[in-house]
Amino acid sequence: PQGAPLSFADIVQQVAPAVVQIEVESRVERPAGGGIQIPGFPGFVIPNPRGAEPDAEAEPETAQGAGSGFFITKDGFIVTNNHVVADAITIKVVMSDGRKLDAKLIGRDENTDLAVIKVEGDDFSFVSFEEEAKPRVGDWVVAVGNPFGLGGTATAGIVSAMSRQDPSGQSRGFVDFIQIDAAINRGNSGGPTFDIYGRVIGVNSAIISPTGGSVGIGFAIPASVAKPIT
């Protein structure tokens, strides 16, 4: 359909069952000064409650993290971001109907910040990557994910720009991001960006924000990269 849809409700209803919350327990790095890096939230560090200098003989620190993901097959394969599940000790997936399932890591790629995990089952709703219909600046998009642990959240916007470089300033290889203005926040990482036909055009990966929240500048890994890598 041309122009703006009267409502995004039909699109969200179609795709939401394929989108999941991801909860991880991860080993955490201690940056200089004794802070704790929170998994799934790059650059977000909290003070170490046990003191500034860690005990070399102490048990490794762990922390809870959260992100998003989506099924790409009926039998339980899920795409997410590498930074959501990197160094994970345990991974759990929360379905749209509230079920919580154990997941295992299948593979991950640091260069493109993509990962694949899997849960046991054979009858999951899933979505497909759209590689041929290239998104254009101005096209409508819908993001569904788990911002701040609020699973099942949908936001809408447009494609704001194409071929953006890594917004963190750290090269991830050959990814040219799609820039979108649909609100994405911490916890949206790894969730899908849909076109108005319910096809996945990108994987939400990063934001630019002086405040830590959405200011309307988000970045998604394009489907043309995400599909062959995953």
Short mmCIF file of C-alpha atoms in Angstrom, two decimals:
data_model
loop_
_atom_site.label_atom_id
_atom_site.label_comp_id
_atom_site.label_asym_id
_atom_site.label_seq_id
_atom_site.Cartn_x
_atom_site.Cartn_y
_atom_site.Cartn_z
CA PRO A 1 0.00 0.00 0.00
CA GLN A 2 1.13 3.54 -0.75
CA GLY A 3 1.34 6.21 1.90
CA ALA A 4 0.73 5.84 5.62
CA PRO A 5 -1.41 2.93 6.84
CA LEU A 6 -4.47 3.89 8.86
CA SER A 7 -3.06 1.75 11.69
CA PHE A 8 -0.05 -0.44 12.35
CA ALA A 9 -2.18 -2.83 14.42
CA ASP A 10 -2.52 -5.50 11.74
CA ILE A 11 1.23 -5.50 11.09
CA VAL A 12 2.07 -5.77 14.79
CA GLN A 13 -0.50 -8.51 15.36
CA GLN A 14 1.04 -10.45 12.46
CA VAL A 15 4.66 -10.26 13.59
CA ALA A 16 4.58 -9.90 17.39
CA PRO A 17 4.40 -13.67 18.17
CA ALA A 18 7.77 -14.13 16.44
CA VAL A 19 9.53 -11.50 18.60
CA VAL A 20 10.98 -12.53 21.96
CA GLN A 21 12.56 -11.07 25.07
CA ILE A 22 16.04 -12.38 25.85
CA GLU A 23 17.28 -12.55 29.44
CA VAL A 24 20.93 -13.35 30.07
CA GLU A 25 23.22 -13.91 33.00
CA SER A 26 26.72 -13.00 31.91
CA ARG A 27 30.22 -12.70 33.19
CA VAL A 28 31.01 -9.01 33.39
CA GLU A 29 34.21 -7.15 32.78
CA ARG A 30 35.44 -4.75 35.40
CA PRO A 31 36.59 -1.50 33.78
CA ALA A 32 39.35 0.54 35.42
CA GLY A 33 38.16 1.89 38.75
CA GLY A 34 36.20 -1.20 39.71
CA GLY A 35 32.97 -0.56 37.82
CA ILE A 36 30.80 -3.33 36.35
CA GLN A 37 29.91 -3.49 32.65
CA ILE A 38 26.24 -4.44 32.24
CA PRO A 39 25.70 -7.10 29.53
CA GLY A 40 23.48 -6.01 26.66
CA PHE A 41 24.03 -2.32 27.48
CA PRO A 42 27.32 -1.29 25.84
CA GLY A 43 28.99 1.63 27.56
CA PHE A 44 26.73 1.44 30.63
CA VAL A 45 28.85 0.92 33.75
CA ILE A 46 27.78 0.91 37.40
CA PRO A 47 30.04 1.19 40.45
CA ASN A 48 31.21 -2.10 41.96
CA PRO A 49 29.32 -2.43 45.26
CA ARG A 50 32.13 -4.55 46.69
CA GLY A 51 34.70 -1.80 46.44
CA ALA A 52 36.83 -0.07 43.87
CA GLU A 53 39.43 -2.81 43.47
CA PRO A 54 38.24 -6.38 42.74
CA ASP A 55 39.66 -9.34 44.63
CA ALA A 56 41.72 -11.42 42.20
CA GLU A 57 40.69 -14.63 43.99
CA ALA A 58 36.99 -13.81 44.18
CA GLU A 59 34.37 -15.57 42.10
CA PRO A 60 33.77 -13.87 38.71
CA GLU A 61 31.14 -11.12 38.81
CA THR A 62 27.87 -11.83 37.00
CA ALA A 63 25.03 -9.55 36.04
CA GLN A 64 21.63 -9.76 34.46
CA GLY A 65 21.13 -8.32 31.00
CA ALA A 66 18.28 -8.09 28.54
CA GLY A 67 17.70 -7.76 24.84
CA SER A 68 15.40 -8.75 22.03
CA GLY A 69 15.35 -11.34 19.27
CA PHE A 70 13.12 -12.95 16.67
CA PHE A 71 12.43 -16.41 15.29
CA ILE A 72 13.59 -17.05 11.71
CA THR A 73 12.56 -20.72 11.59
CA LYS A 74 9.66 -22.83 12.80
CA ASP A 75 12.01 -25.07 14.79
CA GLY A 76 13.39 -22.47 17.17
CA PHE A 77 16.32 -20.55 15.67
CA ILE A 78 16.42 -16.94 16.92
CA VAL A 79 18.44 -13.95 15.70
CA THR A 80 19.77 -11.37 18.16
CA ASN A 81 22.82 -9.13 18.67
CA ASN A 82 26.19 -10.55 19.62
CA HIS A 83 26.56 -7.99 22.41
CA VAL A 84 23.35 -9.29 24.03
CA VAL A 85 24.60 -12.87 24.45
CA ALA A 86 28.39 -12.53 24.43
CA ASP A 87 29.90 -14.21 27.52
CA ALA A 88 26.46 -15.43 28.60
CA ILE A 89 26.36 -18.12 31.26
CA THR A 90 22.63 -18.70 30.81
CA ILE A 91 20.19 -17.50 28.16
CA LYS A 92 16.43 -17.53 28.57
CA VAL A 93 13.80 -16.54 26.03
CA VAL A 94 10.43 -15.09 27.02
CA MET A 95 7.73 -15.66 24.42
CA SER A 96 4.93 -13.25 23.57
CA ASP A 97 2.50 -15.57 25.41
CA GLY A 98 4.61 -15.44 28.59
CA ARG A 99 6.35 -18.80 28.32
CA LYS A 100 10.01 -18.81 29.37
CA LEU A 101 12.35 -21.23 27.59
CA ASP A 102 16.02 -22.10 27.98
CA ALA A 103 18.14 -21.23 24.96
CA LYS A 104 21.60 -22.22 23.78
CA LEU A 105 24.08 -20.26 21.72
CA ILE A 106 24.51 -21.55 18.17
CA GLY A 107 26.96 -18.99 16.83
CA ARG A 108 27.95 -15.35 16.95
CA ASP A 109 29.88 -12.87 14.84
CA GLU A 110 31.55 -9.91 16.53
CA ASN A 111 32.28 -8.05 13.28
CA THR A 112 28.60 -7.62 12.45
CA ASP A 113 27.28 -7.85 16.03
CA LEU A 114 24.97 -10.72 15.11
CA ALA A 115 24.24 -13.99 16.93
CA VAL A 116 21.94 -16.99 16.63
CA ILE A 117 20.45 -18.85 19.60
CA LYS A 118 18.02 -21.76 19.70
CA VAL A 119 15.18 -23.06 21.86
CA GLU A 120 13.66 -26.53 21.69
CA GLY A 121 10.38 -26.84 19.80
CA ASP A 122 8.97 -27.22 16.32
CA ASP A 123 5.95 -24.95 15.98
CA PHE A 124 7.08 -21.36 16.53
CA SER A 125 5.82 -18.32 14.65
CA PHE A 126 8.64 -16.86 12.60
CA VAL A 127 9.40 -13.98 10.26
CA SER A 128 11.51 -13.64 7.13
CA PHE A 129 14.26 -11.31 6.01
CA GLU A 130 13.52 -9.02 3.05
CA GLU A 131 16.61 -8.72 0.85
CA GLU A 132 15.25 -7.73 -2.53
CA ALA A 133 12.94 -4.78 -1.81
CA LYS A 134 15.56 -2.29 -0.66
CA PRO A 135 14.29 0.21 1.92
CA ARG A 136 14.30 3.85 0.87
CA VAL A 137 14.63 6.98 2.94
CA GLY A 138 11.10 7.92 3.97
CA ASP A 139 9.69 4.37 4.05
CA TRP A 140 7.61 3.46 7.11
CA VAL A 141 9.16 1.03 9.61
CA VAL A 142 7.94 -0.70 12.77
CA ALA A 143 10.26 -1.90 15.55
CA VAL A 144 9.14 -4.53 18.08
CA GLY A 145 11.21 -5.46 21.10
CA ASN A 146 11.98 -5.36 24.80
CA PRO A 147 13.03 -1.80 25.78
CA PHE A 148 13.90 -1.50 29.48
CA GLY A 149 12.42 -4.97 30.01
CA LEU A 150 9.01 -3.94 28.65
CA GLY A 151 8.53 -6.86 26.27
CA GLY A 152 6.15 -6.67 23.34
CA THR A 153 6.69 -2.95 22.75
CA ALA A 154 6.03 -1.65 19.22
CA THR A 155 7.23 1.70 17.88
CA ALA A 156 6.89 3.21 14.41
CA GLY A 157 8.83 5.67 12.31
CA ILE A 158 10.58 6.02 8.98
CA VAL A 159 13.90 5.17 7.40
CA SER A 160 15.90 8.32 8.09
CA ALA A 161 19.10 7.55 6.17
CA MET A 162 21.03 4.71 4.59
CA SER A 163 24.64 3.48 4.74
CA ARG A 164 25.52 4.97 8.09
CA GLN A 165 28.82 3.91 9.63
CA ASP A 166 29.25 2.37 13.08
CA PRO A 167 27.83 5.01 15.46
CA SER A 168 30.04 3.83 18.33
CA GLY A 169 33.18 4.78 16.41
CA GLN A 170 34.52 1.23 16.68
CA SER A 171 34.64 -0.46 13.31
CA ARG A 172 32.55 -3.63 13.09
CA GLY A 173 33.74 -4.53 9.63
CA PHE A 174 31.43 -4.18 6.66
CA VAL A 175 28.11 -3.11 8.19
CA ASP A 176 26.42 -0.04 6.70
CA PHE A 177 23.55 0.69 9.09
CA ILE A 178 20.01 1.72 8.25
CA GLN A 179 19.17 4.81 10.32
CA ILE A 180 15.59 4.89 11.65
CA ASP A 181 13.61 7.24 13.89
CA ALA A 182 11.30 4.62 15.40
CA ALA A 183 12.06 4.80 19.13
CA ILE A 184 14.52 2.13 20.24
CA ASN A 185 16.16 2.02 23.66
CA ARG A 186 18.28 -0.26 25.83
CA GLY A 187 16.76 -3.72 25.54
CA ASN A 188 15.67 -3.25 21.90
CA SER A 189 19.06 -4.60 20.81
CA GLY A 190 18.65 -7.64 18.58
CA GLY A 191 15.01 -6.95 17.81
CA PRO A 192 13.64 -6.64 14.27
CA THR A 193 12.82 -3.62 12.17
CA PHE A 194 9.85 -4.42 9.92
CA ASP A 195 8.51 -2.82 6.76
CA ILE A 196 4.76 -2.33 6.44
CA TYR A 197 4.39 -5.81 4.94
CA GLY A 198 5.79 -7.44 8.10
CA ARG A 199 9.14 -8.34 6.53
CA VAL A 200 12.39 -7.90 8.46
CA ILE A 201 14.52 -5.19 6.83
CA GLY A 202 16.98 -4.84 9.70
CA VAL A 203 18.19 -5.91 13.16
CA ASN A 204 18.20 -3.10 15.74
CA SER A 205 21.71 -2.72 17.10
CA ALA A 206 22.63 0.74 18.40
CA ILE A 207 21.49 4.27 19.15
CA ILE A 208 23.06 7.69 19.41
CA SER A 209 21.91 9.40 22.58
CA PRO A 210 23.39 11.99 24.93
CA THR A 211 20.84 10.95 27.56
CA GLY A 212 20.90 7.15 27.24
CA GLY A 213 17.30 7.11 25.96
CA SER A 214 15.83 7.40 22.49
CA VAL A 215 16.30 10.69 20.69
CA GLY A 216 15.07 9.30 17.38
CA ILE A 217 18.43 8.18 15.97
CA GLY A 218 18.62 4.40 15.87
CA PHE A 219 20.63 2.02 13.76
CA ALA A 220 19.69 -1.36 12.30
CA ILE A 221 21.88 -3.94 10.58
CA PRO A 222 20.38 -4.35 7.08
CA ALA A 223 18.76 -7.64 6.12
CA SER A 224 21.17 -7.99 3.21
CA VAL A 225 23.96 -8.46 5.79
CA ALA A 226 21.97 -10.12 8.58
CA LYS A 227 20.49 -12.97 6.54
CA PRO A 228 23.71 -14.48 5.09
CA ILE A 229 25.65 -14.00 8.34
CA THR A 230 23.01 -15.61 10.54
#
